[in-house]
């Protein structure tokens, strides 16, 4: 398992097994995967100066150079779900 210099800030790795799901008919072994706490991982990521210029905090509508332009969906920040979540106003008083 790969590690990072301040890897302890991310918490421990946990092994999970999905018993009732298989890769496909030719690969019947249960699916296994490793994970860490997503909140700790995001805190670590947000504090890394090396990644600062690559992080995106707002949704974007991206288009190609065709005439007329066509909308591009390439990353989570270009999808409608993020856009709708971030621009939604809470109307509760």
Short mmCIF file of C-alpha atoms in Angstrom, two decimals:
data_model
loop_
_atom_site.label_atom_id
_atom_site.label_comp_id
_atom_site.label_asym_id
_atom_site.label_seq_id
_atom_site.Cartn_x
_atom_site.Cartn_y
_atom_site.Cartn_z
CA UNK A 1 0.00 0.00 0.00
CA UNK A 2 1.41 3.41 -0.97
CA UNK A 3 2.07 5.94 1.73
CA UNK A 4 2.53 9.70 1.87
CA UNK A 5 4.91 11.65 4.12
CA UNK A 6 2.28 12.74 6.63
CA UNK A 7 0.14 9.72 6.01
CA UNK A 8 -0.98 9.40 9.68
CA UNK A 9 -3.20 12.49 9.29
CA UNK A 10 -5.37 10.42 6.94
CA UNK A 11 -6.20 7.73 9.50
CA UNK A 12 -5.95 3.96 9.12
CA UNK A 13 -6.71 1.98 5.99
CA UNK A 14 -9.72 -0.35 6.31
CA UNK A 15 -10.31 -3.46 4.20
CA UNK A 16 -13.88 -4.05 3.00
CA UNK A 17 -15.41 -7.02 1.18
CA UNK A 18 -18.62 -6.95 -0.82
CA UNK A 19 -19.90 -10.54 -0.49
CA UNK A 20 -23.09 -10.37 -2.54
CA UNK A 21 -21.51 -8.83 -5.64
CA UNK A 22 -19.01 -10.33 -8.12
CA UNK A 23 -16.82 -8.73 -10.80
CA UNK A 24 -18.43 -10.80 -13.58
CA UNK A 25 -19.31 -14.40 -14.52
CA UNK A 26 -15.66 -15.24 -15.21
CA UNK A 27 -14.37 -13.72 -11.96
CA UNK A 28 -16.53 -14.97 -9.10
CA UNK A 29 -14.36 -13.78 -6.20
CA UNK A 30 -15.94 -11.25 -3.82
CA UNK A 31 -14.97 -7.64 -4.45
CA UNK A 32 -12.42 -6.32 -1.94
CA UNK A 33 -11.31 -2.73 -1.56
CA UNK A 34 -9.40 -0.49 0.84
CA UNK A 35 -10.66 2.87 2.10
CA UNK A 36 -9.91 5.68 4.51
CA UNK A 37 -12.07 8.28 6.21
CA UNK A 38 -13.12 10.68 3.43
CA UNK A 39 -13.28 13.73 5.73
CA UNK A 40 -9.73 13.21 7.01
CA UNK A 41 -8.56 12.61 3.46
CA UNK A 42 -10.17 15.80 2.18
CA UNK A 43 -8.70 17.84 5.04
CA UNK A 44 -5.26 16.47 4.18
CA UNK A 45 -5.72 17.20 0.47
CA UNK A 46 -6.94 20.76 1.04
CA UNK A 47 -3.82 21.55 3.10
CA UNK A 48 -1.31 20.43 0.46
CA UNK A 49 0.36 23.43 -1.25
CA UNK A 50 1.42 21.25 -4.19
CA UNK A 51 -2.24 20.66 -5.11
CA UNK A 52 -3.55 24.21 -4.53
CA UNK A 53 -3.55 25.26 -8.18
CA UNK A 54 -5.31 22.02 -9.22
CA UNK A 55 -8.25 22.13 -6.79
CA UNK A 56 -11.57 23.40 -8.08
CA UNK A 57 -14.06 24.95 -5.66
CA UNK A 58 -16.86 26.06 -7.96
CA UNK A 59 -18.90 24.36 -10.66
CA UNK A 60 -18.11 25.21 -14.28
CA UNK A 61 -19.98 24.97 -17.55
CA UNK A 62 -17.43 23.92 -20.19
CA UNK A 63 -17.96 23.97 -23.95
CA UNK A 64 -16.00 22.76 -26.98
CA UNK A 65 -15.01 24.98 -29.92
CA UNK A 66 -17.66 23.66 -32.32
CA UNK A 67 -20.21 25.98 -33.91
CA UNK A 68 -22.58 25.90 -32.15
CA UNK A 69 -20.63 24.92 -29.04
CA UNK A 70 -21.50 21.66 -27.30
CA UNK A 71 -21.46 21.28 -23.53
CA UNK A 72 -18.64 19.11 -22.16
CA UNK A 73 -19.02 16.89 -19.09
CA UNK A 74 -15.51 15.86 -18.13
CA UNK A 75 -15.23 16.06 -14.34
CA UNK A 76 -17.60 16.28 -11.37
CA UNK A 77 -17.37 20.09 -11.33
CA UNK A 78 -18.71 20.26 -14.92
CA UNK A 79 -21.84 18.21 -14.18
CA UNK A 80 -25.25 19.67 -13.40
CA UNK A 81 -25.47 18.13 -9.93
CA UNK A 82 -22.63 20.19 -8.48
CA UNK A 83 -23.90 23.32 -10.21
CA UNK A 84 -27.43 22.84 -8.85
CA UNK A 85 -26.17 22.13 -5.33
CA UNK A 86 -23.87 25.16 -5.13
CA UNK A 87 -26.18 27.72 -6.68
CA UNK A 88 -29.30 26.55 -4.84
CA UNK A 89 -30.65 29.06 -2.36
CA UNK A 90 -32.15 27.87 0.87
CA UNK A 91 -35.66 29.32 0.92
CA UNK A 92 -36.37 28.28 4.52
CA UNK A 93 -36.69 31.15 6.97
#
